Coordinates of C-alpha atoms in Angstrom, one line a residue:
Chain X
M1 CA 25.0 -52.8 6.5
A2 CA 28.3 -54.2 6.7
V3 CA 27.9 -54.5 10.4
A4 CA 25.3 -57.3 10.1
V5 CA 27.7 -59.3 8.0
Q6 CA 30.4 -58.7 10.5
G7 CA 28.6 -61.0 12.9
A8 CA 27.7 -63.9 10.4
P9 CA 30.8 -65.2 9.3
K10 CA 32.1 -65.7 12.7
E11 CA 31.5 -69.4 13.3
R12 CA 31.7 -70.6 9.6
S13 CA 35.3 -69.4 9.4
R14 CA 36.5 -70.3 12.5
E15 CA 35.6 -73.8 11.4
R16 CA 37.1 -73.5 8.2
E17 CA 40.6 -72.7 9.8
E18 CA 40.4 -75.9 11.4
R19 CA 41.0 -78.0 8.6
P20 CA 43.3 -81.0 9.0
G21 CA 47.1 -80.1 9.4
L22 CA 49.8 -79.7 11.8
V23 CA 48.2 -80.0 15.6
Q24 CA 50.4 -77.1 16.4
R25 CA 49.5 -74.7 13.7
L26 CA 45.8 -75.5 14.3
K27 CA 45.8 -74.8 17.8
L28 CA 47.9 -71.4 17.1
S29 CA 45.5 -70.3 14.4
Y30 CA 42.6 -71.4 16.8
S31 CA 43.9 -69.1 19.6
K32 CA 44.8 -66.5 17.2
Y33 CA 41.4 -66.1 15.6
W34 CA 39.5 -66.7 18.8
Y35 CA 41.3 -63.7 20.1
A36 CA 40.8 -61.6 17.2
Y37 CA 36.9 -62.0 17.3
A38 CA 37.1 -61.3 21.2
M39 CA 39.1 -58.2 20.6
V40 CA 36.9 -57.0 17.6
A41 CA 33.7 -57.7 19.4
P42 CA 33.2 -54.7 21.4
V43 CA 33.4 -52.5 18.5
V44 CA 31.0 -54.6 16.5
I45 CA 28.5 -54.4 19.1
V46 CA 28.7 -50.8 19.7
L47 CA 28.8 -49.8 16.1
G48 CA 26.0 -52.5 15.7
V49 CA 23.7 -51.0 18.2
L50 CA 24.6 -47.2 17.9
V51 CA 25.2 -47.1 14.3
G52 CA 23.7 -50.3 12.3
Y53 CA 20.1 -50.3 14.2
P54 CA 19.7 -46.5 14.1
L55 CA 20.6 -46.8 10.5
V56 CA 17.9 -49.6 9.7
N57 CA 15.4 -47.5 11.9
G58 CA 16.4 -44.2 10.3
L59 CA 15.8 -45.7 6.7
Y60 CA 12.5 -46.7 8.1
L61 CA 11.4 -43.0 9.3
T62 CA 12.1 -41.9 5.8
L63 CA 9.4 -44.4 4.7
T64 CA 6.8 -42.6 7.2
D65 CA 5.6 -39.4 8.1
A66 CA 6.7 -39.3 11.4
N67 CA 7.0 -35.9 12.9
S68 CA 7.2 -35.0 16.9
L69 CA 3.3 -34.7 16.7
N70 CA 2.5 -38.4 16.0
S71 CA 5.6 -40.1 17.4
A72 CA 5.3 -42.1 20.5
R73 CA 6.0 -39.6 23.4
Q74 CA 5.6 -39.4 27.1
I75 CA 3.7 -36.5 28.6
G76 CA 3.8 -36.5 32.3
V77 CA 2.8 -40.2 33.2
K78 CA 0.6 -40.4 30.2
H79 CA 2.3 -42.3 27.4
I80 CA 0.9 -41.8 23.8
P81 CA 1.9 -44.6 21.3
A82 CA 3.1 -43.5 17.8
S83 CA 0.4 -43.0 15.3
Y84 CA 2.5 -42.0 12.0
H85 CA 1.9 -44.0 8.8
F86 CA 3.9 -45.9 6.2
I87 CA 4.1 -43.6 3.0
G88 CA 6.7 -45.6 0.8
L89 CA 9.0 -43.3 -1.0
H90 CA 7.0 -40.2 -0.9
N91 CA 9.6 -38.2 1.2
Y92 CA 12.2 -39.0 -1.3
A93 CA 10.1 -37.7 -4.1
D94 CA 8.7 -34.7 -2.3
V95 CA 12.6 -33.8 -1.3
L96 CA 14.0 -34.4 -4.9
W97 CA 11.3 -33.1 -7.3
G98 CA 8.3 -32.1 -5.2
P99 CA 7.1 -28.6 -5.1
G100 CA 9.5 -25.8 -4.2
S101 CA 12.3 -28.5 -4.4
Y102 CA 15.0 -26.5 -5.9
D103 CA 14.6 -23.9 -2.8
R104 CA 14.8 -26.8 -0.3
F105 CA 16.9 -29.4 -1.7
W106 CA 18.9 -28.4 -4.7
S107 CA 20.1 -24.9 -3.9
H108 CA 21.5 -26.5 -0.4
F109 CA 23.1 -29.3 -2.5
V110 CA 25.1 -27.0 -5.1
W111 CA 26.2 -25.0 -2.1
T112 CA 27.3 -28.0 0.0
I113 CA 29.4 -29.2 -3.0
A114 CA 30.7 -26.0 -3.8
W115 CA 31.5 -25.6 0.1
T116 CA 33.2 -29.2 0.4
V117 CA 35.4 -28.4 -2.8
I118 CA 36.2 -24.9 -1.8
C119 CA 37.2 -25.9 1.8
V120 CA 39.2 -29.1 1.0
T121 CA 41.2 -27.6 -1.5
V122 CA 42.2 -24.4 0.3
T123 CA 42.8 -26.4 3.4
F124 CA 44.9 -28.9 1.9
A125 CA 46.9 -26.3 -0.2
L126 CA 47.7 -24.4 3.0
G127 CA 48.2 -27.3 5.1
L128 CA 50.7 -28.7 2.4
G129 CA 52.4 -25.3 2.2
L130 CA 53.1 -25.0 5.7
A131 CA 54.2 -28.6 6.2
L132 CA 56.9 -28.2 3.5
L133 CA 58.2 -24.8 5.3
M134 CA 58.4 -26.8 8.4
N135 CA 59.9 -29.8 7.0
Q136 CA 62.8 -27.6 6.4
K137 CA 66.0 -27.3 9.0
L138 CA 64.6 -24.0 10.5
R139 CA 65.5 -22.6 14.1
G140 CA 62.5 -22.9 16.1
R141 CA 60.5 -25.4 14.3
G142 CA 59.0 -27.0 17.1
L143 CA 57.7 -23.9 18.6
Y144 CA 56.2 -22.8 15.1
R145 CA 54.5 -26.5 15.2
M146 CA 53.1 -26.0 18.4
L147 CA 52.0 -22.7 17.7
L148 CA 49.9 -23.8 14.4
I149 CA 48.5 -27.0 15.8
L150 CA 47.2 -24.9 18.7
P151 CA 43.7 -24.2 17.0
W152 CA 43.1 -27.8 16.8
A153 CA 43.6 -28.1 20.8
V154 CA 40.6 -25.8 21.5
P155 CA 37.3 -27.1 21.3
T156 CA 35.9 -25.9 17.9
F157 CA 32.8 -24.3 19.2
V158 CA 35.1 -22.1 21.5
T159 CA 37.3 -20.8 18.8
V160 CA 34.0 -20.6 15.9
F161 CA 32.6 -18.5 19.0
S162 CA 35.4 -16.2 19.1
W163 CA 35.4 -15.9 15.4
R164 CA 31.6 -14.7 15.7
L165 CA 32.9 -12.0 17.9
M166 CA 35.8 -10.9 15.6
L167 CA 33.6 -11.0 12.5
A168 CA 30.2 -9.2 14.0
D169 CA 29.6 -5.6 12.9
G170 CA 32.1 -3.4 14.4
G171 CA 34.3 -6.4 15.7
A172 CA 37.9 -6.9 15.1
V173 CA 38.0 -8.1 11.6
N174 CA 35.9 -4.9 10.3
A175 CA 37.7 -2.6 12.3
L176 CA 40.9 -3.9 10.8
L177 CA 39.7 -3.7 7.4
G178 CA 38.3 -0.1 7.8
S179 CA 41.3 1.0 9.3
V180 CA 43.1 0.1 6.0
G181 CA 40.3 1.8 3.8
L182 CA 38.6 -1.7 2.5
P183 CA 34.9 -2.3 2.7
E184 CA 33.5 -3.8 5.6
P185 CA 31.0 -6.7 4.6
S186 CA 28.3 -7.6 7.0
W187 CA 29.8 -11.1 7.7
L188 CA 27.1 -12.5 9.7
A189 CA 24.0 -11.3 7.9
D190 CA 24.6 -10.7 4.0
P191 CA 24.3 -13.9 2.3
L192 CA 27.4 -13.9 0.1
A193 CA 29.9 -12.6 2.9
Q194 CA 28.1 -15.3 5.2
K195 CA 29.7 -18.1 2.7
A196 CA 33.0 -16.2 2.8
A197 CA 33.3 -16.2 6.3
A198 CA 31.8 -19.8 7.0
I199 CA 34.7 -20.8 4.6
L200 CA 37.3 -18.7 6.2
V201 CA 36.5 -20.0 9.6
N202 CA 36.4 -23.9 8.2
T203 CA 39.6 -23.4 6.7
W204 CA 41.2 -22.1 9.8
V205 CA 39.6 -24.8 11.9
G206 CA 41.1 -27.4 9.2
V207 CA 44.5 -26.8 8.6
P208 CA 46.3 -27.9 11.5
F209 CA 45.1 -31.4 11.1
M210 CA 46.2 -31.1 7.2
M211 CA 49.3 -29.8 8.4
V212 CA 50.3 -32.5 11.0
S213 CA 49.4 -35.1 9.0
L214 CA 51.2 -34.1 5.8
L215 CA 54.1 -33.0 7.9
G216 CA 54.4 -36.6 9.2
G217 CA 54.2 -37.9 5.7
L218 CA 57.0 -35.5 4.4
Q219 CA 59.3 -36.6 7.4
A220 CA 58.7 -40.3 6.3
I221 CA 60.1 -39.6 2.8
P222 CA 63.6 -41.2 2.7
G223 CA 66.3 -38.7 2.3
E224 CA 68.3 -40.5 -0.3
L225 CA 65.5 -40.0 -2.8
Y226 CA 66.0 -36.0 -2.6
E227 CA 69.8 -36.7 -3.0
A228 CA 69.5 -38.9 -5.9
A229 CA 67.2 -36.4 -7.6
E230 CA 69.6 -33.7 -6.7
M231 CA 72.3 -35.8 -8.4
D232 CA 70.4 -36.1 -11.6
G233 CA 70.3 -32.3 -11.7
A234 CA 66.3 -31.9 -10.6
S235 CA 65.0 -28.6 -10.1
P236 CA 63.2 -27.8 -6.6
W237 CA 60.0 -27.9 -8.5
Q238 CA 61.1 -31.1 -10.2
R239 CA 61.9 -32.7 -7.2
F240 CA 58.2 -31.4 -5.6
V241 CA 56.6 -33.0 -8.4
N242 CA 58.9 -36.2 -8.9
V243 CA 59.7 -37.2 -5.4
T244 CA 57.7 -35.2 -2.8
M245 CA 54.0 -35.9 -4.2
P246 CA 54.6 -39.7 -4.8
G247 CA 56.1 -39.9 -1.5
L248 CA 52.9 -38.3 -0.1
R249 CA 50.3 -40.1 -2.1
S250 CA 49.0 -42.4 1.1
V251 CA 49.0 -39.8 3.3
S252 CA 47.2 -37.1 1.1
S253 CA 44.8 -39.7 -0.2
T254 CA 43.6 -40.3 3.2
V255 CA 43.3 -36.7 4.6
L256 CA 41.8 -35.5 1.4
L257 CA 39.2 -38.3 1.8
L258 CA 38.8 -37.7 5.7
G259 CA 38.5 -34.0 4.5
V260 CA 35.9 -34.4 2.3
I261 CA 33.9 -36.6 4.6
W262 CA 34.4 -34.1 7.7
T263 CA 33.7 -31.1 5.7
F264 CA 30.8 -32.4 4.0
N265 CA 29.1 -33.1 7.3
Q266 CA 30.4 -30.0 9.1
F267 CA 28.0 -28.9 11.6
V268 CA 29.7 -26.9 14.6
V269 CA 31.1 -24.2 12.3
L270 CA 27.9 -23.3 10.6
F271 CA 25.8 -24.2 13.8
V272 CA 27.8 -21.7 16.3
L273 CA 28.3 -19.0 13.6
F274 CA 25.1 -18.5 12.3
G275 CA 22.5 -20.2 14.3
N276 CA 19.3 -20.2 12.3
N277 CA 20.1 -16.8 10.9
A278 CA 21.4 -18.0 7.6
P279 CA 18.9 -19.9 5.4
D280 CA 21.2 -19.6 2.5
T281 CA 24.3 -20.6 4.0
Q282 CA 23.0 -23.9 5.4
I283 CA 24.7 -26.9 4.2
L284 CA 22.7 -30.0 3.8
V285 CA 23.5 -31.3 7.3
T286 CA 22.6 -28.2 9.1
W287 CA 19.5 -27.9 7.3
A288 CA 18.6 -31.7 8.1
Y289 CA 19.2 -30.8 11.5
Y290 CA 16.9 -27.8 11.2
L291 CA 13.8 -29.8 9.9
G292 CA 14.6 -32.6 12.4
F293 CA 15.4 -30.3 15.7
G294 CA 15.0 -26.7 14.9
Q295 CA 11.6 -26.2 13.9
Q296 CA 8.0 -27.0 15.6
P297 CA 6.6 -29.3 15.0
R298 CA 9.7 -31.4 14.1
D299 CA 9.8 -33.3 11.0
Y300 CA 11.8 -36.3 11.7
A301 CA 11.0 -38.4 8.4
Q302 CA 12.1 -35.6 6.4
S303 CA 15.2 -34.9 8.3
A304 CA 16.0 -38.7 8.0
T305 CA 15.4 -38.5 4.5
Y306 CA 18.0 -35.8 4.0
G307 CA 20.6 -37.8 6.0
V308 CA 20.0 -41.1 3.9
L309 CA 20.6 -38.7 0.8
L310 CA 23.7 -37.4 2.4
L311 CA 25.0 -40.8 2.9
S312 CA 24.4 -42.1 -0.2
I313 CA 26.2 -39.1 -1.9
L314 CA 29.2 -39.8 0.4
I315 CA 29.3 -43.7 -0.4
V316 CA 29.1 -43.0 -4.1
F317 CA 31.8 -40.4 -3.8
T318 CA 34.0 -42.8 -1.7
T319 CA 33.7 -45.8 -3.8
F320 CA 34.4 -43.8 -6.8
Y321 CA 37.4 -42.2 -5.2
R322 CA 38.9 -45.3 -3.9
R323 CA 38.5 -47.0 -7.2
W324 CA 40.0 -44.0 -8.9
L325 CA 43.1 -44.2 -6.5
A326 CA 43.5 -47.9 -7.0
R327 CA 43.7 -47.1 -10.8
N328 CA 46.3 -44.8 -10.1
E329 CA 48.3 -47.0 -8.1
E330 CA 48.4 -49.4 -10.9
A331 CA 49.2 -47.2 -13.5
S332 CA 52.2 -45.6 -11.7
R333 CA 53.8 -49.0 -11.2
Chain D
M1 CA 80.5 -33.1 8.9
T2 CA 82.9 -33.1 6.0
T3 CA 80.8 -30.9 3.6
P4 CA 82.6 -27.4 3.2
R5 CA 80.9 -24.7 5.2
T6 CA 79.6 -22.8 2.1
Q7 CA 77.8 -25.6 1.0
R8 CA 74.9 -26.1 2.5
R9 CA 73.7 -29.5 3.7
R10 CA 70.4 -30.9 2.2
G11 CA 67.1 -29.7 3.6
E12 CA 69.0 -26.3 4.9
A13 CA 67.4 -23.1 3.4
S14 CA 69.3 -20.3 1.9
P15 CA 69.4 -17.2 4.1
L16 CA 66.8 -15.4 1.9
A17 CA 64.9 -18.4 1.8
A18 CA 65.1 -19.0 5.6
A19 CA 63.8 -15.4 6.1
L20 CA 61.2 -15.7 3.8
S21 CA 60.2 -18.9 5.5
H22 CA 60.2 -17.7 9.1
G23 CA 58.1 -14.7 7.7
V24 CA 55.5 -16.7 6.2
L25 CA 55.4 -19.2 9.5
I26 CA 55.4 -16.1 11.7
V27 CA 52.2 -14.7 10.2
A28 CA 50.8 -18.2 10.0
S29 CA 51.2 -18.6 13.6
L30 CA 49.6 -15.0 14.5
V31 CA 46.7 -16.3 12.3
A32 CA 46.4 -19.4 14.0
L33 CA 46.7 -17.7 17.6
L34 CA 44.8 -14.5 17.1
P35 CA 41.0 -15.9 17.6
V36 CA 42.2 -17.8 20.8
A37 CA 44.0 -14.8 22.2
Y38 CA 41.1 -12.6 21.2
I39 CA 38.6 -14.6 23.4
A40 CA 41.1 -14.7 26.1
Y41 CA 41.5 -10.9 25.8
I42 CA 37.6 -10.3 25.5
S43 CA 36.9 -12.1 28.7
L44 CA 38.8 -9.7 30.8
G45 CA 36.5 -6.9 29.9
P46 CA 33.8 -6.5 32.6
D47 CA 31.1 -4.8 30.4
K48 CA 28.8 -7.2 27.8
M49 CA 29.3 -4.8 24.7
D50 CA 33.2 -4.5 25.4
Y51 CA 33.7 -6.6 22.4
L52 CA 32.9 -3.7 20.3
H53 CA 35.4 -1.5 21.4
P54 CA 38.4 -3.9 22.6
G55 CA 40.8 -1.0 23.1
A56 CA 38.9 0.0 26.2
I57 CA 39.4 -3.3 27.9
L58 CA 43.0 -2.6 28.5
S59 CA 42.6 0.2 31.2
K60 CA 39.6 -1.8 33.0
A61 CA 40.8 -5.5 32.7
T62 CA 39.5 -7.7 35.4
F63 CA 38.9 -11.3 36.5
A64 CA 35.3 -10.5 37.5
N65 CA 33.7 -12.5 34.7
Y66 CA 35.8 -15.5 36.0
T67 CA 34.5 -15.2 39.6
K68 CA 31.0 -14.6 38.1
V69 CA 30.8 -17.6 36.1
I70 CA 32.4 -19.7 38.4
F71 CA 30.3 -19.1 41.5
H72 CA 27.4 -18.0 40.3
T73 CA 26.5 -20.1 37.5
D74 CA 26.1 -23.8 37.0
F75 CA 29.5 -23.9 35.7
F76 CA 31.0 -26.6 38.2
T77 CA 28.2 -29.1 37.6
W78 CA 28.6 -28.6 33.7
F79 CA 32.3 -29.0 33.9
A80 CA 31.8 -32.1 36.0
N81 CA 29.6 -33.5 33.8
S82 CA 31.8 -33.0 30.7
A83 CA 34.8 -34.3 32.6
I84 CA 32.5 -37.7 33.1
V85 CA 31.4 -38.0 29.9
A86 CA 34.6 -37.1 28.0
G87 CA 36.9 -39.2 30.4
G88 CA 34.7 -41.9 29.8
T89 CA 34.7 -41.7 26.2
T90 CA 38.4 -41.3 26.1
I91 CA 39.2 -44.6 28.1
F92 CA 36.3 -46.8 26.6
G93 CA 37.0 -45.6 23.3
V94 CA 40.9 -45.9 23.3
L95 CA 40.6 -49.3 24.8
V96 CA 38.3 -50.7 22.3
S97 CA 39.9 -49.1 19.3
A98 CA 43.2 -50.2 20.3
T99 CA 42.0 -54.0 20.6
T100 CA 40.1 -53.6 17.2
G101 CA 43.3 -51.7 15.5
Y102 CA 45.4 -54.5 16.9
A103 CA 43.3 -57.4 15.7
V104 CA 43.0 -56.0 12.5
S105 CA 46.8 -55.1 11.8
R106 CA 48.0 -58.7 13.1
M107 CA 45.5 -61.1 12.3
R108 CA 43.9 -62.0 9.1
F109 CA 40.6 -63.3 10.2
A110 CA 37.8 -63.7 7.9
G111 CA 35.7 -60.2 7.5
H112 CA 38.8 -57.9 8.7
R113 CA 38.6 -56.0 5.2
Q114 CA 34.9 -55.4 5.8
L115 CA 35.5 -54.3 9.1
M116 CA 37.8 -51.6 8.0
W117 CA 35.6 -50.6 5.4
T118 CA 32.5 -50.8 7.8
L119 CA 34.5 -48.1 10.1
L120 CA 35.3 -45.9 7.4
V121 CA 31.6 -45.8 6.4
T122 CA 30.5 -44.9 9.5
Q123 CA 32.5 -41.9 9.5
M124 CA 30.4 -40.7 6.8
F125 CA 27.2 -40.6 8.9
P126 CA 25.7 -37.4 9.0
I127 CA 24.2 -36.8 12.6
A128 CA 20.6 -36.1 10.8
V129 CA 20.2 -39.9 10.0
L130 CA 21.2 -41.1 13.4
I131 CA 20.1 -38.6 15.8
V132 CA 16.2 -39.2 15.7
P133 CA 16.7 -43.2 15.9
L134 CA 19.5 -42.8 18.7
Y135 CA 17.0 -40.7 20.5
T136 CA 14.7 -43.2 20.7
I137 CA 17.2 -46.1 21.4
L138 CA 18.4 -44.1 24.2
S139 CA 14.7 -43.5 25.4
D140 CA 14.0 -47.0 25.5
L141 CA 16.9 -48.1 27.1
K142 CA 16.3 -45.8 29.8
L143 CA 19.8 -44.0 28.8
L144 CA 18.7 -40.6 27.9
D145 CA 20.0 -37.7 30.3
G146 CA 22.4 -39.9 31.7
Y147 CA 26.6 -40.2 31.2
L148 CA 26.5 -43.4 29.9
G149 CA 24.2 -43.1 26.8
L150 CA 26.2 -40.0 25.9
I151 CA 29.8 -41.9 26.5
L152 CA 28.5 -44.9 24.3
V153 CA 27.2 -42.4 21.4
Y154 CA 30.6 -40.5 21.4
A155 CA 32.6 -43.8 21.5
G156 CA 30.3 -44.8 18.4
T157 CA 31.8 -41.7 16.7
T158 CA 35.3 -41.7 17.9
V159 CA 36.1 -45.3 17.8
P160 CA 36.0 -45.7 13.8
Y161 CA 38.6 -43.0 13.4
C162 CA 40.6 -44.1 16.4
A163 CA 41.1 -47.9 14.9
W164 CA 41.9 -46.6 11.7
L165 CA 44.8 -44.5 13.0
L166 CA 45.8 -47.0 15.8
K167 CA 45.8 -50.1 13.0
G168 CA 48.1 -48.0 10.7
Y169 CA 50.4 -47.7 14.1
F170 CA 50.4 -51.2 15.0
D171 CA 51.5 -52.0 11.4
T172 CA 54.8 -50.0 12.2
I173 CA 55.6 -52.2 15.1
P174 CA 57.6 -55.2 14.0
V175 CA 55.7 -58.6 14.3
E176 CA 59.1 -60.2 15.7
I177 CA 58.1 -58.4 19.0
D178 CA 54.8 -60.1 19.0
E179 CA 56.8 -63.5 17.9
A180 CA 59.2 -63.0 20.6
G181 CA 56.2 -62.5 23.3
R182 CA 54.5 -65.9 22.0
V183 CA 57.6 -67.7 22.3
D184 CA 58.0 -66.7 25.9
G185 CA 54.4 -67.9 26.5
L186 CA 52.5 -65.1 26.7
S187 CA 48.6 -65.2 25.2
P188 CA 47.7 -63.1 22.2
F189 CA 45.9 -60.6 24.7
G190 CA 49.1 -60.8 27.0
T191 CA 51.1 -59.8 24.1
F192 CA 49.1 -57.0 23.0
W193 CA 49.0 -55.8 26.7
R194 CA 52.3 -56.2 28.0
L195 CA 54.5 -55.8 24.7
V196 CA 52.8 -53.9 21.9
L197 CA 50.5 -51.2 23.9
P198 CA 53.5 -49.6 25.5
L199 CA 55.2 -49.2 22.4
A200 CA 52.3 -48.0 20.9
R201 CA 52.3 -44.9 23.3
P202 CA 52.3 -42.2 20.6
G203 CA 49.7 -43.6 18.6
L204 CA 47.7 -44.0 21.5
A205 CA 48.1 -40.5 22.9
V206 CA 46.7 -39.1 19.9
A207 CA 43.7 -41.2 19.9
A208 CA 43.2 -40.4 23.5
F209 CA 43.6 -36.8 22.5
Y210 CA 41.3 -36.9 19.6
S211 CA 38.5 -38.7 21.8
F212 CA 38.6 -36.6 24.3
L213 CA 38.2 -33.5 22.0
T214 CA 35.4 -34.7 20.4
A215 CA 33.6 -35.6 23.6
W216 CA 34.8 -32.4 25.3
G217 CA 33.3 -30.0 22.4
E218 CA 30.5 -31.8 20.8
L219 CA 27.5 -29.9 20.8
A220 CA 24.4 -31.5 18.8
Y221 CA 24.1 -35.0 20.4
A222 CA 24.8 -33.4 24.0
S223 CA 22.0 -30.7 23.5
T224 CA 19.5 -33.2 22.4
F225 CA 20.3 -36.1 24.7
M226 CA 20.7 -34.1 27.9
L227 CA 17.5 -33.0 29.1
S228 CA 17.9 -31.4 32.4
S229 CA 20.2 -28.3 32.9
G230 CA 21.9 -30.7 35.7
K231 CA 23.2 -33.0 33.1
Y232 CA 24.3 -30.3 30.5
T233 CA 27.8 -30.7 29.0
L234 CA 29.8 -27.1 29.1
A235 CA 29.1 -27.0 25.3
V236 CA 25.3 -27.1 25.8
G237 CA 25.4 -24.9 29.1
L238 CA 27.7 -22.3 27.0
Q239 CA 24.7 -22.3 24.6
T240 CA 21.9 -21.5 27.4
F241 CA 24.0 -18.1 28.2
V242 CA 22.9 -16.8 25.2
S243 CA 19.5 -16.5 26.1
Q244 CA 19.6 -16.8 29.8
Y245 CA 21.9 -13.9 30.1
E246 CA 20.7 -11.9 27.3
S247 CA 24.1 -12.5 25.3
Q248 CA 26.5 -11.4 27.9
W249 CA 29.5 -11.7 25.7
N250 CA 32.0 -11.2 28.3
L251 CA 30.5 -14.0 30.4
M252 CA 30.6 -16.3 27.4
A253 CA 33.9 -15.4 26.7
A254 CA 35.2 -16.4 30.3
T255 CA 33.3 -19.9 30.0
S256 CA 34.8 -20.5 26.9
V257 CA 38.5 -19.7 28.2
L258 CA 37.9 -22.0 30.9
I259 CA 36.4 -24.7 28.6
A260 CA 39.4 -24.5 26.4
L261 CA 42.0 -24.8 29.1
P262 CA 41.7 -28.6 30.0
A263 CA 41.8 -29.5 26.2
A264 CA 44.8 -27.3 25.8
G265 CA 46.5 -29.1 28.9
F266 CA 45.8 -32.4 27.4
F267 CA 47.2 -31.0 24.2
Y268 CA 50.3 -30.0 25.5
L269 CA 50.9 -33.3 27.3
V270 CA 50.6 -35.2 24.0
Q271 CA 51.9 -32.6 21.6
R272 CA 55.3 -34.0 20.9
H273 CA 53.6 -37.3 19.9
L274 CA 51.4 -36.0 17.5
V275 CA 53.1 -35.9 14.4
S276 CA 54.5 -39.4 14.6
G277 CA 51.5 -40.7 16.2
L278 CA 49.2 -39.4 13.5
T279 CA 50.8 -40.5 10.5
A280 CA 53.0 -43.4 11.4
G281 CA 50.7 -46.0 9.5
A282 CA 49.4 -43.8 7.0
A283 CA 53.2 -42.8 5.7
K284 CA 53.8 -46.8 5.4
S285 CA 50.8 -48.2 3.8

């Protein structure tokens, strides 16, 4: 995509900079841009090879009937060439409105959207609440901060694995619920409880990042703004709405966007928590992984089709989100 | 301070509010720590079903699980593999994203906007669309089942975010510093290396932490691209425990703790930089 665009204007733009002018200026600008391209080159090359090319290749796969039985492969010393065929847009048609498309795609689609909205909303609200609490002059702030960020420091699959033990039948969570007389759902087996468990764990995993980012944003808001608001007799709520939230806008718009992207593509939480035992709780990403790598024969073409659809959804969302942000920015000026 | 004692300074909570805040933060800290502490506790139970009656562990706590994992499994091989891959990703990824972030922060070269936008878009790539073609590419380049391939793949996933993060951080470093460097006869790269990088330490620390953690705990790519058990990373090795030892949760818990330790150590080193490193730029731009 834009990776390819990146390489092309290199020569042209450098020439454009060398328009007649002060010799000094020209020299500086030449060396400046030369260095700029040299500094960016590794990223462009790495992303071009590892993201750009695979994307094109993946797009092509979606137009074929490739699976693990007809792809090129090596059995011992014998090389078997690929024998899959070009079938046009058949995969997309099949995924979106083929037989059983509701159960295969749309039900996962609805759950993925619900999952993303719920997780990001809850994570953001909790992260903001905790950041506000920690932005006060409290004794032991540093300690709280360290304890609360700790979940972020442990690899996700380790903590999710711990949650799996705690949520198991007869595990710590149900023992606790049982001791106060609450029902003990089967977190890892019952479809509805699975969804609740997934949201719970993902929220727990995501709050630290939100909290630290928002805390940084809060600390960057100048104290004078609050003093001025207080002088004008603003209530704490008014100060929150009129000083804190606008002051946080750039941080919160970034973390919300990243939150949506990361939650939408969350893999480890669902994969480690349930393995393949939760057909209803699979979001589109884990479902696509299952199609491509979790079954035999592996259906590469369908898996890639899901991937392209996922990517399209995210790109459409991000485009609208950025436009909406820009409009808001204009309106608030 | 000239303010009278009875009047609170801005940002200071009333005693009741402070008590409430402490209450909420203590509960939150407990919730944050519980799963980490829980797995460490379970890892002390010698029997594989001990997680079902955790109370019984207290009386028979032992480090037997750890000695078993360390001396009787492939733990050391996997640990070394993880260390090579995560270390390589961190060094390569941070270097590359720092130069990119700096170039975009300082130089208005043609295409810098598109580059940042491309970096954001690569964040959105679900593994499902990349994993099959990546498998083919690595296989063609003979990089399958090797460290370099996995390092490059991980760098491809961490660099976009790190470049964004560092670009924001470089934006907060005054341009006058670069100009002073140029006046003293340093090349643009010299300015970057000698003057700007040392100032950007908090940002670099966070980028390094993020890269390390991503590579250390990644599962999907590692389990697909590392084919022989001699090349497994810890995350993949841990998964094999489930079948190999018929769900010996005690051993898995002990392994988990051992996996978490280096990450926690890294976290301890960078934690005081986290807040400033993560948001210096975002708060300003």
